[in-house]
Short mmCIF file of N, CA and C in Angstrom, two decimals:
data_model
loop_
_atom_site.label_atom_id
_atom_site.label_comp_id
_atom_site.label_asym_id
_atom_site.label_seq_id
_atom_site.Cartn_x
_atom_site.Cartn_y
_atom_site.Cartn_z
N UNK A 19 -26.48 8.32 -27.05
CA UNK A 19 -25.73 8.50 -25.83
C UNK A 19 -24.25 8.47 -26.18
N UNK A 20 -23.74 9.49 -25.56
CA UNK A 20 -21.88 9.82 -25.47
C UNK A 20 -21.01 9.25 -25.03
N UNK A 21 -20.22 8.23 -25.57
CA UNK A 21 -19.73 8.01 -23.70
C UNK A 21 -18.43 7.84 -24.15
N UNK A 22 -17.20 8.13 -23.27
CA UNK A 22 -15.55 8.15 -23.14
C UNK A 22 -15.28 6.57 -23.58
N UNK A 23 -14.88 6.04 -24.15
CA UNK A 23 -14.21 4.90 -24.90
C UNK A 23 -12.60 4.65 -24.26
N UNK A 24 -12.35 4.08 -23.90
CA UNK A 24 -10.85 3.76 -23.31
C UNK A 24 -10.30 2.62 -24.02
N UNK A 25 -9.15 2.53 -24.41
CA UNK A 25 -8.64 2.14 -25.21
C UNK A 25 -7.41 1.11 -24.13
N UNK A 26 -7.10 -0.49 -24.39
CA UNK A 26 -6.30 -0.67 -23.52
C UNK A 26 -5.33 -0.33 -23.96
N UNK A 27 -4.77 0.19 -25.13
CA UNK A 27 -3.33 1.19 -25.48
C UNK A 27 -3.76 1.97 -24.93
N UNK A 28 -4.76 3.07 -24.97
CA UNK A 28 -4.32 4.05 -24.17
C UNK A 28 -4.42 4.41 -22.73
N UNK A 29 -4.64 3.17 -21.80
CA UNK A 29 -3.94 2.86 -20.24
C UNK A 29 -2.51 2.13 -20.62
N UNK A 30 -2.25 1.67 -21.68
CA UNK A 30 -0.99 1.37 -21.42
C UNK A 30 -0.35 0.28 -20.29
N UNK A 31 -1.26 -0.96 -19.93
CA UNK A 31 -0.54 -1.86 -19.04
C UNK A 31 -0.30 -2.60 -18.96
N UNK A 32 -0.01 -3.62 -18.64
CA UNK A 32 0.50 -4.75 -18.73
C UNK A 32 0.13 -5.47 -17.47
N UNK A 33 -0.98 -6.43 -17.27
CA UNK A 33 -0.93 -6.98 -16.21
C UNK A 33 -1.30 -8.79 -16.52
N UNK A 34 -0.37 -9.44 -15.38
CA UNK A 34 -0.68 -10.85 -15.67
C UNK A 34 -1.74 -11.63 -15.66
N UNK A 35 -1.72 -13.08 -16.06
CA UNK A 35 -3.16 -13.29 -15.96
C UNK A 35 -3.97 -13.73 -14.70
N UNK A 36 -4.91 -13.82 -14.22
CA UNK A 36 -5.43 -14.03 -12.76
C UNK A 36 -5.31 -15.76 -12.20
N UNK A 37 -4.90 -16.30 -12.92
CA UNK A 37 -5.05 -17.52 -12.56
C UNK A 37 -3.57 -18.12 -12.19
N UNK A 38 -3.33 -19.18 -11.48
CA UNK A 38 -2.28 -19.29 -11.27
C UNK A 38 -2.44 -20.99 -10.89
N UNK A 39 -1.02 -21.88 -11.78
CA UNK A 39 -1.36 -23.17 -11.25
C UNK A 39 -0.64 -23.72 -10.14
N UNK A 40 -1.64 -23.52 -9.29
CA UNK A 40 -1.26 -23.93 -8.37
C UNK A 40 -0.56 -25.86 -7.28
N UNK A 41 -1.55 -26.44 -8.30
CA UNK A 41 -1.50 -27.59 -8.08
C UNK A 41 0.03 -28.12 -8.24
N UNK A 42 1.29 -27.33 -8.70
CA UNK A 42 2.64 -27.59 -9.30
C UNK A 42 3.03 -28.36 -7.60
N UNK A 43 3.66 -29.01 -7.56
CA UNK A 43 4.31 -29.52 -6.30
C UNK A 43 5.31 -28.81 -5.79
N UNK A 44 5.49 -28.03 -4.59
CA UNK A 44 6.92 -27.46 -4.60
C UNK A 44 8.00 -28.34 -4.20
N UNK A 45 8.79 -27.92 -4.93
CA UNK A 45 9.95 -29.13 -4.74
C UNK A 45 11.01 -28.65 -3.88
N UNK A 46 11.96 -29.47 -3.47
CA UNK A 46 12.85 -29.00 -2.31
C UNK A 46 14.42 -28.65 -2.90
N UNK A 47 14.48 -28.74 -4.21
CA UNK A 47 15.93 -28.12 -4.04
C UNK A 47 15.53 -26.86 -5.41
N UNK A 48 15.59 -25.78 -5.09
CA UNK A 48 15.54 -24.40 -6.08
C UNK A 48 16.23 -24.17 -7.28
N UNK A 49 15.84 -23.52 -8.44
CA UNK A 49 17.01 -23.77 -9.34
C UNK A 49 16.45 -22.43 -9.42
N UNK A 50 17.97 -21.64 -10.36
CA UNK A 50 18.09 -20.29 -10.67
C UNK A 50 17.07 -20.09 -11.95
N UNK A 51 16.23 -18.92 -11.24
CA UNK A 51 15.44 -18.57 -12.82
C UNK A 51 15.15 -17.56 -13.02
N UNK A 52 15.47 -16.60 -14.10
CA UNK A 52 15.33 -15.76 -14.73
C UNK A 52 14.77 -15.30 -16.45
N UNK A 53 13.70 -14.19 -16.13
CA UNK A 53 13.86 -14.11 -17.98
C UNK A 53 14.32 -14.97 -18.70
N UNK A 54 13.74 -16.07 -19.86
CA UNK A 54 14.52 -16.39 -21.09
C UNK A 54 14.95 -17.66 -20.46
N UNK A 55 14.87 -18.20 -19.37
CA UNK A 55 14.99 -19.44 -18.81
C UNK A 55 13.75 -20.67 -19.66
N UNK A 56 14.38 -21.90 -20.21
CA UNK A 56 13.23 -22.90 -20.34
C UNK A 56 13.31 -23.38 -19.29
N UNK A 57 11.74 -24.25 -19.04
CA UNK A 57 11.48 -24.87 -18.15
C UNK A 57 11.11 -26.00 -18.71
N UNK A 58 11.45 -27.19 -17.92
CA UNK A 58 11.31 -28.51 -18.28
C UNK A 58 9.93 -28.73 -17.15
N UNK A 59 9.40 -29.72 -17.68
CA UNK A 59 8.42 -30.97 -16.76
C UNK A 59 8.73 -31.96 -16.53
N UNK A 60 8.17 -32.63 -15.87
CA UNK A 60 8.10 -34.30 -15.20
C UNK A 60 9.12 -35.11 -16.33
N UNK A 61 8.51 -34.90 -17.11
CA UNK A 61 8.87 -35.98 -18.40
C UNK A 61 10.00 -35.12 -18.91
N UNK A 62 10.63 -34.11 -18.70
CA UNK A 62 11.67 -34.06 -19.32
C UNK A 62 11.41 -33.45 -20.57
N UNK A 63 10.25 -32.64 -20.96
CA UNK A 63 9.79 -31.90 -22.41
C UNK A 63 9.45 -30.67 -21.90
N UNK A 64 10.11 -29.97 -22.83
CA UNK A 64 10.20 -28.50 -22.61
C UNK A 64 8.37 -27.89 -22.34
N UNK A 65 8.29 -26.97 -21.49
CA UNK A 65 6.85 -26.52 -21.28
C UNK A 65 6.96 -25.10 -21.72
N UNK A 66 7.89 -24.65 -21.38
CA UNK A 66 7.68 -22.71 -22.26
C UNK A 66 8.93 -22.09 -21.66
N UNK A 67 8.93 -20.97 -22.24
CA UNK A 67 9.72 -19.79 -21.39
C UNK A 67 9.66 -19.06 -20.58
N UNK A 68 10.27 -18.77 -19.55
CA UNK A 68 10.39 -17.61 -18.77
C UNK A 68 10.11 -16.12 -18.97
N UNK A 69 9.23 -15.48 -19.58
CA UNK A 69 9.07 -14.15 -19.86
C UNK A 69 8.84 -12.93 -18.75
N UNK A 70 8.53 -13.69 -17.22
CA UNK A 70 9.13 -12.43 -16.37
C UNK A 70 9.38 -13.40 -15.07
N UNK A 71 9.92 -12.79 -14.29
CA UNK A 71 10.26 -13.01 -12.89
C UNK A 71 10.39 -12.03 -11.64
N UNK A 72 9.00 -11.99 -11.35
CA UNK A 72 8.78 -11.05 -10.09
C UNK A 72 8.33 -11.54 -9.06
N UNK A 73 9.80 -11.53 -7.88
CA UNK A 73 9.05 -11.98 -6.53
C UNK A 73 9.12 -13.56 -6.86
N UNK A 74 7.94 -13.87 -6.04
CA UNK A 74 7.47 -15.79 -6.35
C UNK A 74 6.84 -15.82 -7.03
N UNK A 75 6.69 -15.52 -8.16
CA UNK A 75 6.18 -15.86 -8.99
C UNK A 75 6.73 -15.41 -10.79
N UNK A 76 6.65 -16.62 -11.05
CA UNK A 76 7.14 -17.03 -12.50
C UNK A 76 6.16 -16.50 -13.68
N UNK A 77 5.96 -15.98 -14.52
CA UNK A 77 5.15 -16.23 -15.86
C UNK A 77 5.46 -16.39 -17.18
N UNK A 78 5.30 -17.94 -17.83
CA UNK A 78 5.85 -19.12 -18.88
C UNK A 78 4.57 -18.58 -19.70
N UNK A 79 5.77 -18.57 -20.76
CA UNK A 79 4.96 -18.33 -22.23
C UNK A 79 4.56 -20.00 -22.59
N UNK A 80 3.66 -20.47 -22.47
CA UNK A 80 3.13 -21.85 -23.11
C UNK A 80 2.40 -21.42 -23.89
N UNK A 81 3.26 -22.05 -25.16
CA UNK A 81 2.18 -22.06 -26.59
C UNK A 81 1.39 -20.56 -26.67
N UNK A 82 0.31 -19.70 -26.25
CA UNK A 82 0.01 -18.79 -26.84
C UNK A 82 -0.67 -18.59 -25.27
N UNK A 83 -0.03 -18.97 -24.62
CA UNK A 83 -0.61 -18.65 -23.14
C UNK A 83 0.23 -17.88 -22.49
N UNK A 84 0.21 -17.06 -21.48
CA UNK A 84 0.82 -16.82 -20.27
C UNK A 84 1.05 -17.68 -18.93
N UNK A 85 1.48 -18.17 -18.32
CA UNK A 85 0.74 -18.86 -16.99
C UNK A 85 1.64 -18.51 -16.04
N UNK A 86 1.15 -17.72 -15.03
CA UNK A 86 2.28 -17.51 -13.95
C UNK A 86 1.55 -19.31 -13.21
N UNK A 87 3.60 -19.31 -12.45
CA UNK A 87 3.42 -20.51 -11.56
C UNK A 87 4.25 -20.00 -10.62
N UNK A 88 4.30 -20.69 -9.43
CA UNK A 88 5.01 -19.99 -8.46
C UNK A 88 7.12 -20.52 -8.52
N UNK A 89 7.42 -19.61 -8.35
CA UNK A 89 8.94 -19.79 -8.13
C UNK A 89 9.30 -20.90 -7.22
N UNK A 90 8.96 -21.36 -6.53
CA UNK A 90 9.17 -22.34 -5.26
C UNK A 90 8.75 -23.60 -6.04
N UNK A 91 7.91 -23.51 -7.30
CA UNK A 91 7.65 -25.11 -7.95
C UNK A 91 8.93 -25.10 -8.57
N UNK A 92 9.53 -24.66 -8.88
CA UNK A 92 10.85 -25.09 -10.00
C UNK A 92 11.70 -25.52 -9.61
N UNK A 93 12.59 -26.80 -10.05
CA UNK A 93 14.01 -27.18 -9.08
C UNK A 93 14.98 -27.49 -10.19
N UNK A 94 16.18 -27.71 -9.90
CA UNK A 94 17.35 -28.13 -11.16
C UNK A 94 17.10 -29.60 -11.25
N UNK A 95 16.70 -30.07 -12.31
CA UNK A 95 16.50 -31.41 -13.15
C UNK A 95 17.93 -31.63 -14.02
N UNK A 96 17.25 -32.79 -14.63
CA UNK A 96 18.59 -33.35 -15.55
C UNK A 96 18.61 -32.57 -17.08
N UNK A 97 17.16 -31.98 -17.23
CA UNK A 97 17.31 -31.47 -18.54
C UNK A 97 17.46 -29.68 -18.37
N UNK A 98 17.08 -28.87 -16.73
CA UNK A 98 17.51 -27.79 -16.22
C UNK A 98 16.60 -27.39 -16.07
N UNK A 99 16.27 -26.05 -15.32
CA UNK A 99 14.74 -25.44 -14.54
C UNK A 99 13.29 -26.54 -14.75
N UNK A 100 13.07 -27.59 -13.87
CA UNK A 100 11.86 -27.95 -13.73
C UNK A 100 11.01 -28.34 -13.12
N UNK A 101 9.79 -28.25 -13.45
CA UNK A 101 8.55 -28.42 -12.48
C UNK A 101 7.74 -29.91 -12.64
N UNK A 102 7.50 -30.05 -11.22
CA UNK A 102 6.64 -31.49 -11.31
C UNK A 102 5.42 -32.05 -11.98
N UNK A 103 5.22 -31.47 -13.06
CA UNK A 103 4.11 -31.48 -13.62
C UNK A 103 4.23 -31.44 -15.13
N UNK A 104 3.53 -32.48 -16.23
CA UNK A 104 3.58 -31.96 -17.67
C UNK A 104 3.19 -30.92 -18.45
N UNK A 105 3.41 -30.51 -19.89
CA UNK A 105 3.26 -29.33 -20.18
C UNK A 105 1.29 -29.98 -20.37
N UNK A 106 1.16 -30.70 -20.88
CA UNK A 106 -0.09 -31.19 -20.83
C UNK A 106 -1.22 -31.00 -19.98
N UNK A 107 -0.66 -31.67 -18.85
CA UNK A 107 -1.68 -31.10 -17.83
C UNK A 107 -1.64 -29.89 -17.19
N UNK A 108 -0.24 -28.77 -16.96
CA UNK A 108 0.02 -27.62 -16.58
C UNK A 108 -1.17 -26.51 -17.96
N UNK A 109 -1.07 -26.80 -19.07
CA UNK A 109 -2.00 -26.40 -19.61
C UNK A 109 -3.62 -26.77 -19.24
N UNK A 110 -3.44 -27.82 -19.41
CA UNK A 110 -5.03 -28.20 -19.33
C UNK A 110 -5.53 -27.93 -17.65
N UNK A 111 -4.34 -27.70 -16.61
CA UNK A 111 -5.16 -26.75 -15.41
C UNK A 111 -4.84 -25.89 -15.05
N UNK A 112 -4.29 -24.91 -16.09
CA UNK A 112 -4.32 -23.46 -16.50
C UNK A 112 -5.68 -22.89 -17.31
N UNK A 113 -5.77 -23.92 -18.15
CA UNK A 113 -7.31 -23.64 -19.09
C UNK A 113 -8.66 -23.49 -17.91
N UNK A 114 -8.50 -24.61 -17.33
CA UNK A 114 -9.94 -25.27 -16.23
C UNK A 114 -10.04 -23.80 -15.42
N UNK A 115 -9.03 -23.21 -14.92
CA UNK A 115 -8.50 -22.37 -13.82
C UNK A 115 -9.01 -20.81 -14.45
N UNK A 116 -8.83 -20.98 -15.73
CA UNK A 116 -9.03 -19.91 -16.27
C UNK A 116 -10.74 -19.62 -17.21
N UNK A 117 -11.23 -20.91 -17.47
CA UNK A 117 -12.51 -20.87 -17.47
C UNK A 117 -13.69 -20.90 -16.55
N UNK A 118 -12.88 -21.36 -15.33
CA UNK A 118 -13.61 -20.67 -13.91
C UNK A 118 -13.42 -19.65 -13.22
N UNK A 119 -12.23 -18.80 -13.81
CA UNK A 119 -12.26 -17.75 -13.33
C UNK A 119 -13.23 -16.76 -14.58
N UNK A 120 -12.91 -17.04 -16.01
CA UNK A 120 -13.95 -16.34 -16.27
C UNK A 120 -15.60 -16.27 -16.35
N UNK A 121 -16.02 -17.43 -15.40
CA UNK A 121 -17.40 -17.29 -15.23
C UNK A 121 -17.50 -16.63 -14.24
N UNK A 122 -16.69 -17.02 -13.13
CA UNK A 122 -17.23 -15.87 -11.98
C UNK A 122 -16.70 -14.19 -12.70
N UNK A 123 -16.09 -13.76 -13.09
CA UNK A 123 -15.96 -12.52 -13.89
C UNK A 123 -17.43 -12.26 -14.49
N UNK A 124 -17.68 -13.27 -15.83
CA UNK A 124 -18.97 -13.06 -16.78
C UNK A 124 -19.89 -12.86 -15.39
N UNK A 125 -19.93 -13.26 -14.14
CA UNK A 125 -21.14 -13.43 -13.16
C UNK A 125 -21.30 -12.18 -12.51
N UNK A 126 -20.28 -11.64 -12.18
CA UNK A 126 -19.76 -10.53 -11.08
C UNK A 126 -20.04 -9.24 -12.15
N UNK A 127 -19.84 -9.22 -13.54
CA UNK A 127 -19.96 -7.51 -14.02
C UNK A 127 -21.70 -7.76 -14.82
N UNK A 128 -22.24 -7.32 -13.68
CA UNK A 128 -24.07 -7.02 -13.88
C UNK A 128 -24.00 -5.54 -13.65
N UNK A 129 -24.83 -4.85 -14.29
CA UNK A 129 -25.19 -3.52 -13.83
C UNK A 129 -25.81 -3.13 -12.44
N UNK A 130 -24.85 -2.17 -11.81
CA UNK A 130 -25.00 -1.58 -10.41
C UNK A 130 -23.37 -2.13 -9.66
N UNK A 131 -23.23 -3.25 -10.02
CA UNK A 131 -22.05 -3.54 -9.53
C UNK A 131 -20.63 -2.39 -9.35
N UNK A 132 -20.44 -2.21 -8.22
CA UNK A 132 -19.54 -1.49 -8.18
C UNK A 132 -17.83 -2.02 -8.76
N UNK A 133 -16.76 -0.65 -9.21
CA UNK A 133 -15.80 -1.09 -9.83
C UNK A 133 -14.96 -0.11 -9.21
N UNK A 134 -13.61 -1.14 -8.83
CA UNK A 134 -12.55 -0.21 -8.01
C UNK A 134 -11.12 -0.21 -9.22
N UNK A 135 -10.36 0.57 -9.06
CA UNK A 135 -9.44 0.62 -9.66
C UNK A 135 -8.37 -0.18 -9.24
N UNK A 136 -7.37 -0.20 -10.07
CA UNK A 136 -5.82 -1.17 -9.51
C UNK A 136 -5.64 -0.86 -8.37
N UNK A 137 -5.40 0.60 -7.69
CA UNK A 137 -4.80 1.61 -6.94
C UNK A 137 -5.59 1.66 -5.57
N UNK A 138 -6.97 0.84 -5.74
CA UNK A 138 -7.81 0.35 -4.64
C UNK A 138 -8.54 1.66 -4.36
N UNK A 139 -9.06 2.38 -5.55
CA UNK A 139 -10.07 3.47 -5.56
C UNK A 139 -11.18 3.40 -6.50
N UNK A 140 -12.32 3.97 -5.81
CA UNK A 140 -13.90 3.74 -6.29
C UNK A 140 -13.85 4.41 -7.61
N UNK A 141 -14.34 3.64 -8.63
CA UNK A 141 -14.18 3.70 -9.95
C UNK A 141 -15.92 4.83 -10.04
N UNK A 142 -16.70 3.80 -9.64
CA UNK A 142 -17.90 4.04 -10.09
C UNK A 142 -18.92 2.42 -10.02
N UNK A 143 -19.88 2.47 -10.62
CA UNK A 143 -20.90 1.65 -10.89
C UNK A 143 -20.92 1.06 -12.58
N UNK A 144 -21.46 -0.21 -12.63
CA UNK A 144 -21.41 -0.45 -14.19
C UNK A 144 -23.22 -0.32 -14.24
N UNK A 145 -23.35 0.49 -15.65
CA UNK A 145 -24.26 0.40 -15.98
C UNK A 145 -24.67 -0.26 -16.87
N UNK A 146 -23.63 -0.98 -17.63
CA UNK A 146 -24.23 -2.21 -18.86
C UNK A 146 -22.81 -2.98 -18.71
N UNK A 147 -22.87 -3.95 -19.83
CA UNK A 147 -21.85 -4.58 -19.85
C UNK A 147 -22.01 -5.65 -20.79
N UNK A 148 -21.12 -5.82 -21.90
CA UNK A 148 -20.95 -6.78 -23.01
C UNK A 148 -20.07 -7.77 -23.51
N UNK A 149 -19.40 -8.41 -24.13
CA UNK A 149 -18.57 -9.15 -24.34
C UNK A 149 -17.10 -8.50 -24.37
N UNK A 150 -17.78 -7.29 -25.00
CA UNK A 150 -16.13 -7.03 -25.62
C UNK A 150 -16.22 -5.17 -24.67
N UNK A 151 -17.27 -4.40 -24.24
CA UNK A 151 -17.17 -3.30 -23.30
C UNK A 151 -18.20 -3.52 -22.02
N UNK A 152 -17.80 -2.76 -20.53
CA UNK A 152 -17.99 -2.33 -19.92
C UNK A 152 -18.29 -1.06 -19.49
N UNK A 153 -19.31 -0.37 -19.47
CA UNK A 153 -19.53 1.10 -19.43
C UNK A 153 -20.19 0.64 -17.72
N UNK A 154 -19.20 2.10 -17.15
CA UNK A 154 -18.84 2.59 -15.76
C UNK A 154 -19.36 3.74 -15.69
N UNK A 155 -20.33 4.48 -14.46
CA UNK A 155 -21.00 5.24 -14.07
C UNK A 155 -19.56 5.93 -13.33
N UNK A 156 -18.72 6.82 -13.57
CA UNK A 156 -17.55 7.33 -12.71
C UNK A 156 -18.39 8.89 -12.40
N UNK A 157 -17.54 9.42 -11.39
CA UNK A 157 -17.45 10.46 -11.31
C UNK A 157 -17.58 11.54 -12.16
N UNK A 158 -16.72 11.34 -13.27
CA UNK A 158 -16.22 11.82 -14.63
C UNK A 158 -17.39 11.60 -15.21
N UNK A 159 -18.07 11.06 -14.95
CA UNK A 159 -19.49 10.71 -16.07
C UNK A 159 -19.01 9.09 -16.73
N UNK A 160 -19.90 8.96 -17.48
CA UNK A 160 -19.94 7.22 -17.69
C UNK A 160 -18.62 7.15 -18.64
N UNK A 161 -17.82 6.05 -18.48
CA UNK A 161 -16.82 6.02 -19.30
C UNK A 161 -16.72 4.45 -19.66
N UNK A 162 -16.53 4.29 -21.14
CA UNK A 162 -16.78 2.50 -21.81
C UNK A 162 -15.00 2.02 -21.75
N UNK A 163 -15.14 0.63 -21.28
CA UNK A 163 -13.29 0.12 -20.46
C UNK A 163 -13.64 -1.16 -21.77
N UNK A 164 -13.06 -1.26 -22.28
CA UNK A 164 -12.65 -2.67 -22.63
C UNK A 164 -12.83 -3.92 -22.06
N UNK A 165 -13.37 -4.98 -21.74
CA UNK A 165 -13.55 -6.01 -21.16
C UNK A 165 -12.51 -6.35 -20.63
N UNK A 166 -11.67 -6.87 -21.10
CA UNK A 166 -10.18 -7.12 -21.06
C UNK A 166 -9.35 -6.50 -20.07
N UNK A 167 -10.39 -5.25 -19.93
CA UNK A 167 -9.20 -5.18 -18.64
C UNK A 167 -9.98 -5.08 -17.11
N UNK A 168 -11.26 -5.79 -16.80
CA UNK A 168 -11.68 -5.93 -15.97
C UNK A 168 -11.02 -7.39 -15.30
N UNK A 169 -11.28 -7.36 -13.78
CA UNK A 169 -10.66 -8.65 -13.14
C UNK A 169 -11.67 -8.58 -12.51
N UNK A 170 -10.96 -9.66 -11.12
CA UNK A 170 -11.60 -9.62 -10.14
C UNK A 170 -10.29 -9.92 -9.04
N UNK A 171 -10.59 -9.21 -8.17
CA UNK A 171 -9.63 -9.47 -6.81
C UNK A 171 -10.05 -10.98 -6.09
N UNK A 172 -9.10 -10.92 -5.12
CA UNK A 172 -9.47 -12.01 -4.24
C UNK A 172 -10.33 -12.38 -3.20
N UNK A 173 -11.34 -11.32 -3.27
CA UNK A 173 -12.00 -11.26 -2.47
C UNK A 173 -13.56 -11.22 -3.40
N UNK A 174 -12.97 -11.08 -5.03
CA UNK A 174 -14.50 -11.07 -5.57
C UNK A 174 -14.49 -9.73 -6.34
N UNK A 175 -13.99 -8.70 -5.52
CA UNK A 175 -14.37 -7.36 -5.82
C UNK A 175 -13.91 -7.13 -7.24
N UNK A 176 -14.93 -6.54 -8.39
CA UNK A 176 -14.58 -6.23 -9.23
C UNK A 176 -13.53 -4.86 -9.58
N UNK A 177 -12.58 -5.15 -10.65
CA UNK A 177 -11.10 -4.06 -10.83
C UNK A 177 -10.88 -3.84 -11.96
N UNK A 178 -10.60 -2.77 -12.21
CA UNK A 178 -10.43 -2.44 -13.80
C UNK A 178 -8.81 -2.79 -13.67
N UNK A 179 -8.00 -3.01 -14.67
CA UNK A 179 -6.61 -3.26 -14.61
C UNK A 179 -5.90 -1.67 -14.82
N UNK A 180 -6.50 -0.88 -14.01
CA UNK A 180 -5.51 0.58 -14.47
C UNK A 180 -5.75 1.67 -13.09
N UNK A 181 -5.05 2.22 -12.80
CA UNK A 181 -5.18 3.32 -11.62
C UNK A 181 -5.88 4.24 -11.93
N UNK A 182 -6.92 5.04 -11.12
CA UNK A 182 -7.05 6.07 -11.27
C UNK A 182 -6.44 6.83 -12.08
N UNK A 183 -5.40 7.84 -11.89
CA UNK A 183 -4.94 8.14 -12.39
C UNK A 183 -4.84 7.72 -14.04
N UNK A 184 -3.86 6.93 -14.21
CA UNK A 184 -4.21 6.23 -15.88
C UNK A 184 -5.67 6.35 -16.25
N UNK A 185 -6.67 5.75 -15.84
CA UNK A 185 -7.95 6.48 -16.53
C UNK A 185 -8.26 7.96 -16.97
N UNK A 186 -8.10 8.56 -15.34
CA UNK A 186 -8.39 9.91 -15.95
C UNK A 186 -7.34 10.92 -17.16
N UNK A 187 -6.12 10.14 -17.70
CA UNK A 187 -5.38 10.72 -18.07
C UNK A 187 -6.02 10.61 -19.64
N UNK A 188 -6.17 9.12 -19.57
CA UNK A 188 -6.86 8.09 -21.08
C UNK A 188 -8.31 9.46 -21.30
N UNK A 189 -8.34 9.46 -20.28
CA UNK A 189 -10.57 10.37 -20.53
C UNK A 189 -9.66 11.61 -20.89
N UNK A 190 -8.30 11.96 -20.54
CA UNK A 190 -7.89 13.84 -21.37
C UNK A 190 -7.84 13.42 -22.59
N UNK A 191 -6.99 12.29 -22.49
CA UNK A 191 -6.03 12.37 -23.97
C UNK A 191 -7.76 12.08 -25.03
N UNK A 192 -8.56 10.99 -24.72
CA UNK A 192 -9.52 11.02 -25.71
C UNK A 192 -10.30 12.44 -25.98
N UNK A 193 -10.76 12.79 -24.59
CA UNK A 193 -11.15 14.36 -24.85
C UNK A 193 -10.38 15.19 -25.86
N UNK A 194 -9.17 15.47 -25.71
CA UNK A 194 -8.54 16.20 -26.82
C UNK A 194 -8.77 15.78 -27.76
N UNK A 195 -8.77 14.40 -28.22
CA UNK A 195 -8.48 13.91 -29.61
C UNK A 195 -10.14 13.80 -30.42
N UNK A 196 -10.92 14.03 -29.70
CA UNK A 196 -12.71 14.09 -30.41
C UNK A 196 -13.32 14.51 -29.52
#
């Protein structure tokens, strides 16, 4: 059996991770944050960097993590940008957060399950699904996604991390190339 291989280079995206810690306290006086900003904790020890800032929401490079937190947890401290919480436990319920989100994921991509795109359009159906691929019954005929870039919305619904569009562009460019 044939099937279109998608490459997450060749969707090309970048999207954050699904989990978010929420438990941060929001605090009442705001501090300025941007890109390249450290953030301090409770204790006064650095927790990571600032690597984007969109909207309310923050996402800190910790150690080999991503973790968006929300903009409204951060306030000006004595050591500058920080949140009520240690890097310790901001990790360890970023981890919890993120190993329950990937069971309901591992739970949700069974074959038949339907798959919508970023762009909130009908992908298709999965007809198998493995650790490391997902093969999708599309329109286009069955096409294999990378694990990695499946989610899940907030409502459950399973999402590939790429638009329409970007797929079908990924299914030319592989077509041309084999």
């Amino acid at each position: 059996m044939s099937f279109k291989y998608l490459s997450a280079a060749a969707l090309a995206i970048g999207i954050a991770s699904p989990a978010i810690a929420q438990d941060v306290a929001a605090p009442s006086s705001a501090a300025t944050v941007e890109a390249g900003t450290t953030i301090y904790g409770s204790d006064g020890a650095a927790i990571g960097t600032v690597a984007r800032a969109e909207g309310e929401l923050l996402l800190l490079n910790v150690d080999e993590r991503a973790v968006p937190i929300p903009r409204n947890a951060v306030t000006s401290g004595e050591s500058g940008a920080t949140i009520n919480i240690t890097k310790t436990e901001l990790v360890a319920q970023f981890d919890q957060q993120m190993a329950a989100f990937e069971a309901k994921l591992d739970a949700a991509l069974t074959a038949g399950a339907a798959v919508k795109t970023a762009d909130g359009q009908a992908l298709g159906t999965i007809q198998e699904a493995s650790s490391a691929a997902v093969v999708v019954e599309s329109t286009e005929g069955p096409v294999t996604l990378p694990r990695e870039l499946m989610t899940l919305d907030n409502e459950g619904t399973l999402i590939v991390r790429a638009t329409l569009d970007q797929i079908k562009q990924a299914m030319s460019a592989e077509q041309s190339q084999g």
